[in-house]
Coordinates of C-alpha atoms in Angstrom, one line a residue:
M23 CA 43.2 -7.6 -72.1
T24 CA 43.6 -4.4 -70.7
Q25 CA 44.4 -5.4 -66.3
P26 CA 45.2 -2.4 -63.8
P27 CA 48.2 -1.6 -62.8
P28 CA 49.4 -3.9 -60.5
A29 CA 48.8 -3.8 -56.8
R30 CA 51.3 -3.3 -53.8
H31 CA 50.0 -6.7 -52.3
L32 CA 47.5 -8.4 -52.3
L33 CA 45.3 -7.0 -49.4
D34 CA 45.1 -4.3 -51.5
Q35 CA 42.5 -6.0 -53.9
P36 CA 39.2 -6.9 -53.4
H37 CA 39.0 -10.2 -52.2
H38 CA 36.4 -13.2 -52.9
D39 CA 36.4 -17.0 -52.9
G40 CA 34.7 -19.9 -52.1
S41 CA 35.4 -20.7 -48.4
S42 CA 33.5 -20.2 -45.4
V43 CA 34.3 -17.2 -44.6
Y44 CA 33.0 -15.5 -47.7
V45 CA 29.9 -17.8 -48.5
K46 CA 28.0 -19.9 -46.9
P47 CA 29.2 -24.4 -46.7
G48 CA 26.8 -26.2 -49.6
P49 CA 25.5 -28.3 -50.4
Y50 CA 22.9 -26.3 -51.4
T51 CA 19.5 -26.8 -52.9
L52 CA 17.4 -25.1 -55.7
D53 CA 15.3 -22.3 -54.3
D54 CA 18.3 -21.7 -51.1
V55 CA 19.7 -18.1 -50.8
V56 CA 22.9 -17.8 -50.7
P57 CA 24.6 -14.8 -48.4
V58 CA 27.9 -14.5 -50.3
R59 CA 30.7 -12.2 -48.6
L60 CA 33.5 -9.3 -50.7
R61 CA 36.5 -8.1 -49.3
V62 CA 36.9 -4.4 -50.5
P63 CA 40.0 -2.4 -48.7
T64 CA 38.9 0.6 -47.2
S65 CA 39.2 3.1 -49.7
P66 CA 37.9 6.4 -50.9
G67 CA 37.5 4.7 -54.4
V68 CA 34.8 2.3 -54.0
R69 CA 31.4 4.1 -54.0
D70 CA 29.3 1.3 -54.0
V71 CA 29.2 -3.0 -54.7
W72 CA 27.1 -4.9 -56.6
L73 CA 25.9 -8.7 -57.5
R74 CA 25.6 -9.4 -60.8
T75 CA 23.8 -12.8 -61.4
V76 CA 22.2 -14.6 -64.5
R77 CA 18.5 -16.0 -64.0
D78 CA 16.7 -16.8 -67.6
G79 CA 19.9 -15.7 -69.4
E80 CA 19.3 -12.3 -68.0
P81 CA 21.8 -10.4 -66.0
R82 CA 20.4 -9.1 -62.9
M83 CA 22.5 -6.5 -60.7
E84 CA 21.7 -6.2 -57.0
R85 CA 23.2 -3.7 -54.2
T86 CA 25.0 -5.6 -51.7
R87 CA 25.0 -4.1 -48.0
L88 CA 27.8 -3.1 -45.7
D89 CA 28.0 -5.8 -43.4
R90 CA 30.7 -5.2 -41.1
S91 CA 33.9 -2.4 -41.8
N92 CA 37.1 -2.7 -39.1
G93 CA 38.6 0.8 -40.7
H94 CA 41.2 -1.2 -43.2
E95 CA 38.8 -2.9 -44.9
D96 CA 34.8 -3.1 -45.8
I97 CA 32.5 -6.3 -45.7
Y98 CA 29.6 -6.2 -48.1
V99 CA 27.2 -9.0 -48.3
A100 CA 24.1 -10.1 -50.6
D101 CA 21.8 -13.0 -51.3
V102 CA 22.1 -14.9 -54.1
L103 CA 19.0 -17.5 -55.0
V104 CA 20.3 -20.5 -56.1
H105 CA 18.2 -20.6 -59.4
N106 CA 19.8 -23.2 -61.2
T107 CA 22.2 -26.4 -60.6
S108 CA 24.9 -24.1 -61.4
T109 CA 24.6 -20.3 -60.5
P110 CA 27.0 -17.9 -61.2
Y111 CA 27.3 -14.7 -59.7
R112 CA 30.3 -12.2 -60.1
F113 CA 30.7 -8.7 -58.4
L114 CA 30.7 -4.9 -59.5
L115 CA 32.6 -2.2 -57.8
D116 CA 31.5 1.5 -58.7
R117 CA 35.0 3.2 -58.4
P118 CA 35.1 6.9 -59.9
D119 CA 38.8 6.9 -59.8
A120 CA 38.8 3.2 -62.1
P121 CA 39.3 3.8 -66.2
G122 CA 35.2 3.8 -67.3
G123 CA 34.2 4.8 -63.4
Y124 CA 34.5 0.3 -62.4
S125 CA 36.0 -3.1 -62.1
W126 CA 34.7 -6.2 -62.0
L127 CA 35.9 -9.3 -59.8
N128 CA 35.8 -12.6 -61.1
G129 CA 36.9 -15.9 -60.2
S130 CA 40.2 -15.0 -62.2
G131 CA 40.6 -11.4 -60.9
V132 CA 40.1 -7.8 -60.9
W133 CA 39.2 -6.3 -64.5
Q134 CA 38.4 -2.9 -65.8
R135 CA 36.1 -4.0 -68.4
D136 CA 33.1 -5.9 -69.0
I137 CA 34.0 -9.5 -69.1
A138 CA 32.9 -12.9 -70.3
D139 CA 30.8 -15.0 -68.1
A140 CA 33.4 -18.1 -68.1
H141 CA 35.1 -17.3 -64.9
D142 CA 32.2 -16.2 -62.6
F143 CA 32.1 -17.7 -59.6
R144 CA 28.9 -20.5 -59.3
L145 CA 27.0 -22.0 -56.3
L146 CA 26.4 -25.8 -57.1
T147 CA 23.6 -28.0 -56.2
A148 CA 25.9 -31.1 -56.9
P149 CA 26.3 -33.4 -53.7
P150 CA 29.7 -33.2 -52.0
P151 CA 31.8 -36.0 -53.0
P152 CA 32.1 -38.8 -50.3
A153 CA 34.6 -38.1 -47.4
W154 CA 37.0 -40.7 -48.2
L155 CA 37.7 -39.2 -51.7
N156 CA 40.5 -37.2 -49.7
A157 CA 42.1 -39.7 -48.5
G158 CA 42.0 -42.3 -51.3
T159 CA 44.3 -42.2 -54.2
V160 CA 42.5 -42.7 -57.9
Y161 CA 44.2 -44.2 -60.4
Q162 CA 43.1 -44.3 -64.4
V163 CA 44.1 -47.6 -66.2
F164 CA 44.4 -47.4 -69.8
P165 CA 44.3 -51.4 -70.7
D166 CA 45.4 -51.2 -74.2
R167 CA 48.6 -50.1 -72.7
F168 CA 48.7 -53.5 -71.3
A169 CA 48.3 -55.5 -74.3
R170 CA 47.2 -54.1 -77.7
S171 CA 45.1 -56.5 -79.4
T172 CA 44.1 -54.0 -82.5
S173 CA 44.5 -56.0 -86.1
A174 CA 47.9 -53.2 -87.3
D175 CA 49.5 -54.4 -84.0
T176 CA 51.6 -56.4 -85.2
R177 CA 53.4 -57.3 -81.9
P178 CA 52.9 -61.2 -80.3
L179 CA 50.3 -61.3 -77.2
P180 CA 52.3 -61.9 -73.9
S181 CA 52.0 -64.7 -72.5
W182 CA 49.4 -63.8 -69.5
A183 CA 47.1 -62.0 -72.1
V184 CA 43.8 -63.8 -73.2
P185 CA 42.2 -62.3 -76.5
A186 CA 39.0 -61.2 -76.2
E187 CA 36.2 -59.0 -78.3
W188 CA 35.8 -54.9 -77.1
G189 CA 32.2 -56.2 -75.9
S190 CA 32.4 -59.6 -74.7
T191 CA 31.8 -60.1 -71.0
P192 CA 35.0 -60.8 -69.1
A193 CA 36.2 -64.4 -68.1
P194 CA 36.0 -65.2 -64.7
L195 CA 38.8 -65.3 -62.4
P196 CA 40.0 -69.2 -61.5
P197 CA 39.8 -69.9 -58.2

């Protein structure tokens, strides 16, 4: 994989993430139009920025618009139509100074060649998780680690274990 030379600083690289600075917070529904933003350090090397989406298996390119500029960075914006439960997108930077004349920005970074869709940014229509999830603890319990009951297991069962068939209904707890 060919990567560009390392930037002197992360702020020297274009940036986009799922935060509310770059994407309107969800949840999204089908047919929503969601503005997405891209921060590009002000540089004479970037001529234009395009947004790439895939709809019905076909890539589509849309020119972004310059939203604002402060002399240090330019903020570009484009509208993404949420057309599927998972709507992928990434950015193409028209850069004559780059090898091949362009670079891509997706969720895994900046690339100097065409890349697969696997790491594209995504807008999802899934509902947000319940609020209590952030304050809770989740455990994954493996019952077979407590009392194995296979015929190949010759260890004696502990006194508290009640043998049962896998598909049987658990016995009620004593009062």
